[in-house]
XYZ file of C-alpha atoms in Angstrom:
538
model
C 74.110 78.928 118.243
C 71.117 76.857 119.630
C 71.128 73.321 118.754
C 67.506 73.269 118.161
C 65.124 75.679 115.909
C 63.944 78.385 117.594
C 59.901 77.915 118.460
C 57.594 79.433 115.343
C 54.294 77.653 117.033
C 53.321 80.608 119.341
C 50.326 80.417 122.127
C 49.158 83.865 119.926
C 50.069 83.308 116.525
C 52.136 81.400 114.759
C 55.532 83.504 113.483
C 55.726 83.447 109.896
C 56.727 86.085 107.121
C 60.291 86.756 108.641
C 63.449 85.936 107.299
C 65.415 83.152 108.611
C 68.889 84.176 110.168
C 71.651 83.906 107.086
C 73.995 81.722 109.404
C 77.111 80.922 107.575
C 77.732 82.997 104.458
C 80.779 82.366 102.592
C 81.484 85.854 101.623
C 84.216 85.133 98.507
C 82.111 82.722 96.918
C 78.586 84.817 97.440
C 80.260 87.797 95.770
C 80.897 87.308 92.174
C 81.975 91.602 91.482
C 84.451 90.132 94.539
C 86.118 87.421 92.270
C 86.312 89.799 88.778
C 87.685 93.074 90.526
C 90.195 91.194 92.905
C 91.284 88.884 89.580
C 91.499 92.115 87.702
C 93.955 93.966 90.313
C 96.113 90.556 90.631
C 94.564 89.736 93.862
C 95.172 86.372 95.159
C 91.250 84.798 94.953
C 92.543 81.645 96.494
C 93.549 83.004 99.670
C 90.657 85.584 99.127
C 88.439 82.430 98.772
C 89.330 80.751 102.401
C 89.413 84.074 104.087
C 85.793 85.026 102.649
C 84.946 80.934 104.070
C 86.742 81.716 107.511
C 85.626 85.555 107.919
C 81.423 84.551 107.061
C 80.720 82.185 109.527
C 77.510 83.215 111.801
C 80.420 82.367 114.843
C 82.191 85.378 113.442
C 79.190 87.361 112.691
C 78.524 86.401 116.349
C 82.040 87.903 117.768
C 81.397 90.936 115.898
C 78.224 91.232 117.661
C 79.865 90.834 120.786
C 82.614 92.764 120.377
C 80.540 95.896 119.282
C 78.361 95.164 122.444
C 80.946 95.310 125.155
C 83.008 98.026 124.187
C 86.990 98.004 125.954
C 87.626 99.384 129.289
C 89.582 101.741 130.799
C 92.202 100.486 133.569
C 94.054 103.521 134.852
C 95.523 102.487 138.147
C 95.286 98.867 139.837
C 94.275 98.035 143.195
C 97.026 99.663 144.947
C 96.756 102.915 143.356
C 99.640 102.275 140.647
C 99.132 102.933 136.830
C 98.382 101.026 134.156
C 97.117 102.721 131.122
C 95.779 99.552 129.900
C 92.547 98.537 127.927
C 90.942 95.358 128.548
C 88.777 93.958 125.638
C 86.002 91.406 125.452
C 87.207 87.959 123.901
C 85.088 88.182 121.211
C 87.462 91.254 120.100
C 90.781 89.116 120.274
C 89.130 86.298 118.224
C 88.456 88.599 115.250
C 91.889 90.291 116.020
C 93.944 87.100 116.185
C 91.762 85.503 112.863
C 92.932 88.927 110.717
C 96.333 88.650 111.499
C 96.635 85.235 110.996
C 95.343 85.263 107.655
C 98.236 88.177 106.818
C 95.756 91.216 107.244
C 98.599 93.256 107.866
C 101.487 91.381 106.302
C 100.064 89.992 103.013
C 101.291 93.137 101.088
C 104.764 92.768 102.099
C 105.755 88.854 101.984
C 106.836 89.323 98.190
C 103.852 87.697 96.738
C 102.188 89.268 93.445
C 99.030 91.595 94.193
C 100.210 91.670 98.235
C 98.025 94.869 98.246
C 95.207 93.913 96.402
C 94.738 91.009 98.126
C 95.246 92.983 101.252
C 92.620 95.369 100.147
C 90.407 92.591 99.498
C 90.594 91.649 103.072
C 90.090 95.161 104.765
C 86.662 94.882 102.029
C 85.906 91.360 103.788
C 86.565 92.202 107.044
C 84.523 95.828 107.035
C 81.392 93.752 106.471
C 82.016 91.812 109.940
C 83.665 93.899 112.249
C 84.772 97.331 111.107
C 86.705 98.463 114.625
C 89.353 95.607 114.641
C 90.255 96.492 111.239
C 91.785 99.894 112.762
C 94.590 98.418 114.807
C 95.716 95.943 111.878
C 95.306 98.175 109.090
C 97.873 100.954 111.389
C 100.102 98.085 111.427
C 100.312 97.092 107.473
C 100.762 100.825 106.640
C 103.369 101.563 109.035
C 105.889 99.252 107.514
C 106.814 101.846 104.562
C 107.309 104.730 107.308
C 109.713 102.329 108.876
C 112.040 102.507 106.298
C 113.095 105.491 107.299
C 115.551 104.093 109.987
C 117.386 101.118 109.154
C 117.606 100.150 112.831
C 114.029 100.552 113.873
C 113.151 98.521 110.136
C 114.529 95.757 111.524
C 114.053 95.570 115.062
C 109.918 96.497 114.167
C 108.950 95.066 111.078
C 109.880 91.172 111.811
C 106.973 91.596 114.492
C 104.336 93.884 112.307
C 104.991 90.948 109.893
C 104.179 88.292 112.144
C 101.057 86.428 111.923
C 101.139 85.703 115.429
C 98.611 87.971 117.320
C 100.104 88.290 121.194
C 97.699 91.331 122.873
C 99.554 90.846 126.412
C 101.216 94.193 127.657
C 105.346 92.720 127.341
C 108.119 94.767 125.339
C 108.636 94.120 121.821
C 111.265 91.699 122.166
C 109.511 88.980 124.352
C 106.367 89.478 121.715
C 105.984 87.166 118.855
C 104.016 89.881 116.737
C 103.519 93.076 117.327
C 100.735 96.087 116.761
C 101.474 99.609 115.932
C 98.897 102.695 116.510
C 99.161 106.341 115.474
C 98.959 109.326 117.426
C 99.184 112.545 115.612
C 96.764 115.382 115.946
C 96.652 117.948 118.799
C 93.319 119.919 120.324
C 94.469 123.287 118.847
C 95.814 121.665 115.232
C 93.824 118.584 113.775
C 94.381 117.996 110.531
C 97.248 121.133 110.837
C 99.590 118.784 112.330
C 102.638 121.689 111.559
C 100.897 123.106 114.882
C 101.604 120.703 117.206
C 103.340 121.306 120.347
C 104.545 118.503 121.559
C 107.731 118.660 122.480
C 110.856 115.508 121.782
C 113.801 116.673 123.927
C 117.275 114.565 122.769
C 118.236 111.917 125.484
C 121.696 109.770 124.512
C 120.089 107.695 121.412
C 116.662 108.355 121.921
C 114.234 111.158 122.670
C 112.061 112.225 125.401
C 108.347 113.694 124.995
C 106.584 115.392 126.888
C 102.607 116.906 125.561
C 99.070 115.893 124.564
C 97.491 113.881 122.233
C 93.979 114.955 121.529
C 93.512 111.237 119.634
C 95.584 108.284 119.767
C 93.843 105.371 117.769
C 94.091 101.892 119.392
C 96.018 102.792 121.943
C 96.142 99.248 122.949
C 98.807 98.723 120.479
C 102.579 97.809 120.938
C 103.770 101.247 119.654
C 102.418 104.200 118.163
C 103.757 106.430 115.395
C 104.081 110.557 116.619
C 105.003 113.411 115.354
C 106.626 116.375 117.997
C 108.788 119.009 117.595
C 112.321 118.498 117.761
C 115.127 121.095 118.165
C 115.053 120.789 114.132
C 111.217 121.021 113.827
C 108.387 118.703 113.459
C 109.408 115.158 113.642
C 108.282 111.456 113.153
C 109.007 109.614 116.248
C 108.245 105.562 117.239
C 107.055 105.289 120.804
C 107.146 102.056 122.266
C 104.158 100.843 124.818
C 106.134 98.820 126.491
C 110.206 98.478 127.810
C 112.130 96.593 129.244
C 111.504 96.156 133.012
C 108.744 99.276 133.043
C 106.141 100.856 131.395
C 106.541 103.929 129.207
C 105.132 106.602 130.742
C 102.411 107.063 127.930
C 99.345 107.795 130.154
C 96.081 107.450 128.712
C 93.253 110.583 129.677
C 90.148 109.096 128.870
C 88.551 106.923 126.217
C 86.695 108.793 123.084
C 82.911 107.813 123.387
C 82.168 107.588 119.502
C 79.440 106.900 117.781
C 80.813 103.870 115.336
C 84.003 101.919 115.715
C 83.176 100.995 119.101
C 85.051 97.637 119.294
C 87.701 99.990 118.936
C 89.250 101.955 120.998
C 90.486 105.750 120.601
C 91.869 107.694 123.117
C 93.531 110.641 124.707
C 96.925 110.637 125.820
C 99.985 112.178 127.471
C 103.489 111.895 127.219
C 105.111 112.237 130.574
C 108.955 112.341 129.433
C 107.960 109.323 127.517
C 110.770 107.242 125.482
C 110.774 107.730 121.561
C 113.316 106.952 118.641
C 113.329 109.164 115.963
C 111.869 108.073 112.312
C 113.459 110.137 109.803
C 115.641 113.513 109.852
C 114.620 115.899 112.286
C 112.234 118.319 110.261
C 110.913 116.216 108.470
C 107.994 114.994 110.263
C 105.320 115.201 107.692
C 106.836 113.716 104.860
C 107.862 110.728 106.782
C 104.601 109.869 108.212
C 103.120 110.367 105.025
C 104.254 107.112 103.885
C 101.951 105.489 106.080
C 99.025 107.951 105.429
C 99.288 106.889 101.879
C 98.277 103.247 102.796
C 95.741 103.991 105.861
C 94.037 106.163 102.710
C 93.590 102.510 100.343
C 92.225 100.845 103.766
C 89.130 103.956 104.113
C 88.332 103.458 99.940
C 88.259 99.863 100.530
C 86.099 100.132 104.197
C 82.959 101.747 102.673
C 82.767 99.338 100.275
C 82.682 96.280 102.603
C 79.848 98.269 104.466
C 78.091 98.844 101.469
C 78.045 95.159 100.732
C 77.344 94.170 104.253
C 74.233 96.299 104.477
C 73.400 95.667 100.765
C 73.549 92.035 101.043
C 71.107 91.770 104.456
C 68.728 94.096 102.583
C 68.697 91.244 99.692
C 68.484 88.572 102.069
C 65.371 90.537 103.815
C 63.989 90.894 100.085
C 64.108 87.617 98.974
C 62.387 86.259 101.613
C 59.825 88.943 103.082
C 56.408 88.962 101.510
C 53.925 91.736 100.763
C 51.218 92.243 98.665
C 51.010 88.934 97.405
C 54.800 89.449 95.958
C 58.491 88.751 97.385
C 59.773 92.100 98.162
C 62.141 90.959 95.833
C 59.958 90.808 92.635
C 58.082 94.114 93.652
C 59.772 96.522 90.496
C 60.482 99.464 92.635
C 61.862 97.624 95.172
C 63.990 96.238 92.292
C 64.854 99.392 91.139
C 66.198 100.674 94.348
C 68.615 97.459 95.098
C 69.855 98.126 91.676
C 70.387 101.745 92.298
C 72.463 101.163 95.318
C 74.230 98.238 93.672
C 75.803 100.578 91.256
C 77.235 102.556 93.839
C 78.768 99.356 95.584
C 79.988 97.932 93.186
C 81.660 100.814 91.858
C 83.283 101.691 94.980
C 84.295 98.039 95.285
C 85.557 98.622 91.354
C 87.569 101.608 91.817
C 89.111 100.693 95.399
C 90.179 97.355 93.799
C 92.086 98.921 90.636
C 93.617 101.675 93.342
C 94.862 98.770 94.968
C 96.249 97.464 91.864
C 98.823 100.500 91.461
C 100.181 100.084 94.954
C 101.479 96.445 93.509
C 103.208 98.073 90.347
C 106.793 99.360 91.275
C 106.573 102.029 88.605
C 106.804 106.169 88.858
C 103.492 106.373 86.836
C 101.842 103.575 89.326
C 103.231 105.790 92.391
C 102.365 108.740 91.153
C 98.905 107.757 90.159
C 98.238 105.982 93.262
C 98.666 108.981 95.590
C 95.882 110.934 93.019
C 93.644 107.856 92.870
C 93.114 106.594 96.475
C 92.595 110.222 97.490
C 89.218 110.266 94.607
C 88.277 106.749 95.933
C 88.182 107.724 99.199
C 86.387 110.889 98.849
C 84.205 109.449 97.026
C 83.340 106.127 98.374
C 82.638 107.468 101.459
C 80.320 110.148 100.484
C 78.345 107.422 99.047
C 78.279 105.219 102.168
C 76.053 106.138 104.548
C 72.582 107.183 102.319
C 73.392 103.334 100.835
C 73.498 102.240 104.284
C 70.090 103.931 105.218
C 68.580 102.564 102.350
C 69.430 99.735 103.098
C 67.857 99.779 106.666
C 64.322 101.201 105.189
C 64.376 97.634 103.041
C 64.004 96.437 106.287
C 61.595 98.702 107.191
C 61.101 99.243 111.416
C 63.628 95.704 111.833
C 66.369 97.785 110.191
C 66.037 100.864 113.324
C 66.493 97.762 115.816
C 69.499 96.132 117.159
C 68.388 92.516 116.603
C 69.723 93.273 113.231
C 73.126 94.808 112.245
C 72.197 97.710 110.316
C 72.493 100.316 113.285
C 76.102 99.038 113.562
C 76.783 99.817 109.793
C 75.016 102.673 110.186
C 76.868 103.932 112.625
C 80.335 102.980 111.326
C 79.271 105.142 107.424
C 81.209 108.004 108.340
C 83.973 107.367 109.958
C 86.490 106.222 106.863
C 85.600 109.694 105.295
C 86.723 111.510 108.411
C 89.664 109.210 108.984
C 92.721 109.796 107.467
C 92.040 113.344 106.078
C 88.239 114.748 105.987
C 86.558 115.398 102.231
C 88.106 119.107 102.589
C 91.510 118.093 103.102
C 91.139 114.815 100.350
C 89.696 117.417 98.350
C 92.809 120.380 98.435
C 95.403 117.245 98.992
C 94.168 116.040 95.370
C 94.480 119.721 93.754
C 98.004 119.871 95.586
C 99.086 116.519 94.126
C 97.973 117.674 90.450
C 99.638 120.752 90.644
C 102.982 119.502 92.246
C 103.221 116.065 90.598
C 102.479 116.215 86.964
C 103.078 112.978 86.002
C 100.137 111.801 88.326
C 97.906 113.861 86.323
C 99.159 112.678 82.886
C 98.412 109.285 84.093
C 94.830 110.388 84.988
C 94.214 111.630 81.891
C 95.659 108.623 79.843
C 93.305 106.080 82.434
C 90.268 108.287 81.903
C 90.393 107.764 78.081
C 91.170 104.201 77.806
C 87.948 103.394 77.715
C 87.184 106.555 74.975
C 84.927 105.628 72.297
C 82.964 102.822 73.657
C 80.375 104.500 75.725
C 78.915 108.118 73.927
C 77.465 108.911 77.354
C 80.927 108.537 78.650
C 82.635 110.162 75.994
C 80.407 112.959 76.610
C 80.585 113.471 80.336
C 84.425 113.503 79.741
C 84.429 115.886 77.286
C 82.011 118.393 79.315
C 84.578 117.633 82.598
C 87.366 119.113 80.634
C 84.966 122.123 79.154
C 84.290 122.791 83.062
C 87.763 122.619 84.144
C 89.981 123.391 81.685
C 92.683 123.746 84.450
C 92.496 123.084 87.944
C 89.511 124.952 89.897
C 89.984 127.489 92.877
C 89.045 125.526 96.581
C 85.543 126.701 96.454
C 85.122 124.327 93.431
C 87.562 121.151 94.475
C 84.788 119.028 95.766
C 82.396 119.248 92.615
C 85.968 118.684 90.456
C 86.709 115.653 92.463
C 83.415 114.374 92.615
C 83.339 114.471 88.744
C 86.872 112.804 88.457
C 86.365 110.314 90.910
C 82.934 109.079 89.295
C 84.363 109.521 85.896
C 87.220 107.136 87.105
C 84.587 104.703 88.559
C 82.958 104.290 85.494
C 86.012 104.135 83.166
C 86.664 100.990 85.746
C 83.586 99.440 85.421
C 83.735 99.921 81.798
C 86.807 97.677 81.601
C 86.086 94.903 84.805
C 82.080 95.291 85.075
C 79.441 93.148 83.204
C 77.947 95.613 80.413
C 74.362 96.038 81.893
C 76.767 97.066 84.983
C 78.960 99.792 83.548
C 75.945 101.012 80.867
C 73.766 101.481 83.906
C 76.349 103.156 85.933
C 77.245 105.620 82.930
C 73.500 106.281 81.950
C 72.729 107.114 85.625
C 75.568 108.812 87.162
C 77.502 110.545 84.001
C 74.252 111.268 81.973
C 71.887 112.080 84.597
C 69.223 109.484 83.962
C 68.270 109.973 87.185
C 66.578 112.021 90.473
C 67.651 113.004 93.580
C 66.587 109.723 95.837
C 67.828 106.202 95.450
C 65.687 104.550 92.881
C 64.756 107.496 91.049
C 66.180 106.212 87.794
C 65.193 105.255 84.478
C 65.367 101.811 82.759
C 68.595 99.783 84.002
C 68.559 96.000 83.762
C 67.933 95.518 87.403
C 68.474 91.709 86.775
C 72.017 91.712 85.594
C 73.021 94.294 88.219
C 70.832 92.381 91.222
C 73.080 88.785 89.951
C 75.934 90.798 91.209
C 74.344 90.205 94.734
């Protein structure tokens, strides 16, 4: 940061009419739906609190910057023609790294303290609105723990250092590590999201396994191990692969580095095995159900993500608002400039709602709370992140040309809006998943049901978009119908949400405009909300 103000007192003009940069901006105490949907899910809002003080800084915001700017590089072979396979990352990356993990990014949820998930969900939400790639690597690492449980052994020789909130990026086996990262590499060029047609193949070798095939992406392949599947003599299997052992390298060699558009303090790669060392998670054959466990958890991390990029890009748009004139008027105080910031409030904040209360069930150690979990973060995520980006573009016309331009970090936001809902299963699969999980787990459904009228009786609007849900789809719908049915059930859920943890102008706004259809097409096209209630929110 300079030490002195920047020069206003041009030879041509004197620079006036532009914002000021928003240097330090505590993000827990700036963000009062924050504080009421994290208290409401049993969050811990103290920790919360001096994360959202650590995480705001403009040194942070900085990093970020930095980090996004200098993407990682590719080291195949040194000097002398040898391999590598390693990734070399800017230091701006390792600060934001080493500050997540440290504050229990990826081991908050499993210490044994109340709301360990919500308050880890809370800090993906934080962390999205800074740097969106690091939270990749760390949020791999938090949801691999349940997969782990599969194998006693590899529990305990694993999860000590997932757990650790010491961050140690240097290439060394496990045991010579104080903490420890863990990646995924799954899907195959001829599969994708059909992981059953895989062809990698895990050949037994005295205790462990050898594979040998390709991985069309491995994400953060920087990290310390990575969860696979491969087919084993008995069929598709979960296997660990360490990055590193003892004396050499594992011979997991990386192809090339994706070029995305988003995520790009991130890495994501392609990779080979070349006979590479792996121990077997689970029974042989039972690949898919294994790794689900940690699918599950990477699903609560993309609801939460859009939300913090919603905020992010929300909150700059404000900032640009309330201190940009035109026409006499803040931007601010101009009512259809009002009326758009309220608009895509009410999709924020209900993301924020819903993601936080999904969090919430991962904390309760009940069948019901299972159950409904697995149903619930499948509708947040779907619909979340079909939400995100159009509130992200909005957001960059408040800014009008400023919000196209780098200076500002709108393009990065922008350009990080899709990934979460093509992460960790694509709106199709979310979609047929959900129908799959109401048909073949009942009880998730009766849960649904009795969370959907809770709030019964309190809103008629509601009431009545509930009731015409259930005319529409008296059972489940074919696939042709499964995104309109989720849609409905995931903004029905939203609102039920907001109904309970939402100021009223909040949730009456949100029902009036997105059950009853008080509205148009385009952000802002609505009719009377109280824009000042919802805009306090910001």
């Amino acid at each position: 940061m300079p030490h002195l103000p920047p020069d206003a007192a041009l030879l041509t003009h004197d620079v006036t009419n532009q914002p000021d940069a928003r240097g330090d901006v505590d993000l827990f105490a700036t963000d009062p739906a924050l504080a009421d949907h994290a208290g409401a899910a049993g969050a811990d809002t103290a920790h919360l609190a001096a994360y959202g003080e650590t995480i705001g800084t403009a040194a942070m915001a900085q990093a970020g910057r930095a980090a996004n700017r200098n993407p990682p590089e590719l080291l195949l072979f040194d000097a002398g023609g040898r391999r590598l396979d390693e990734l070399r990352f800017h230091p701006a990356y390792h600060d934001l790294m080493r500050t997540g993990i440290g504050a229990g990014y990826a081991a908050i949820a499993w210490e044994g303290a109340a709301g360990g998930h919500a308050t880890h969900a809370a800090m993906v939400y934080l962390t999205s609105q800074v740097e969106p790639g690091v939270c990749c690597p760390m949020t791999m690492t938090y949801a691999a723990v349940p997969a782990l449980q599969a194998d006693n052994a590899l529990f305990d020789t694993w999860a000590p250092k997932l757990l650790s909130r010491a961050y140690d990026p240097a290439p060394k086996p496990l045991a010579r590590k104080p903490g420890a990262t863990l990646g995924m590499a799954m899907t195959e060029k001829q599969g994708g999201s059909d992981v059953r047609a895989n062809t990698t193949r895990a050949a037994p070798d005295g205790d462990a396994y050898v594979l040998r095939g390709h991985k069309w992406f491995c994400s953060a392949p920087m990290s310390d191990g990575f969860l696979t599947l491969a087919q084993a003599p008995g069929g598709l299997t979960c296997f660990l692969v360490p990055r590193w052992l003892e004396g050499r390298r594992n011979t997991i060699h990386i192809q090339r580095l994706k070029d995305k558009l988003g995520n790009r303090a991130n890495a994501s790669a392609e990779i080979e095995y070349a006979d590479a060392v792996a121990y077997r998670l689970g029974d042989e054959g039972e690949g898919v159900k294994t790794i689900l466990d940690m699918v599950h958890h990477t699903r609560l991390d993309t609801a939460m993500a859009p939300a913090g990029l919603m905020r992010a890009a929300l909150s700059h748009a404000a900032h640009w608002a309330r201190h940009r004139t035109t026409f006499q008027k803040t931007l601010i105080d101009q009512p259809l400039m009002r009326s758009v910031l309220a608009d895509l409030a009410l999709d924020w904040e209900g993301t924020l709602g819903l993601g936080m209360f999904v969090a919430a069930q991962f904390d309760r150690d009940t069948d019901e709370a299972r159950a409904f979990a697995r149903v619930a973060v499948a509708l947040a995520k779907y619909l979340g992140n079909k939400l995100c980006p159009n509130l992200v573009y909005e957001a960059m016309e408040v800014l009008g040309g400023m919000g196209y331009v780098e200076d500002t970090p709108l393009p990065l936001f922008y350009r990080e809006a899709p990934l979460n809902s093509i992460w960790e299963g694509s709106g199709n699969v979310i979609c047929l998943d959900i129908l799959r999980t109401l048909r073949k787990v009942p009880l998730s459904g009766e849960v649904l049901s009795r969370e959907l009228g809770a709030v019964a009786g309190q809103y008629w609007r509601y009431d009545a978009a509930l009731n015409a849900h259930i005319t529409r789809f008296p059972r489940l719908p074919d696939e042709a119908q499964a995104r309109w049915y989720v849609e409905s059930l995931a903004t029905l859920l939203t609102a039920s949400v907001l109904i309970r943890h939402a100021p009223a102008p909040v949730a009456e706004a949100y029902v009036a405009t997105r059950l009853a259809g008080e509205r148009g097409r385009t952000t802002g096209a609505i009719g009377a909300v109280d824009s000042d209630a919802i805009l306090s929110r910001l």
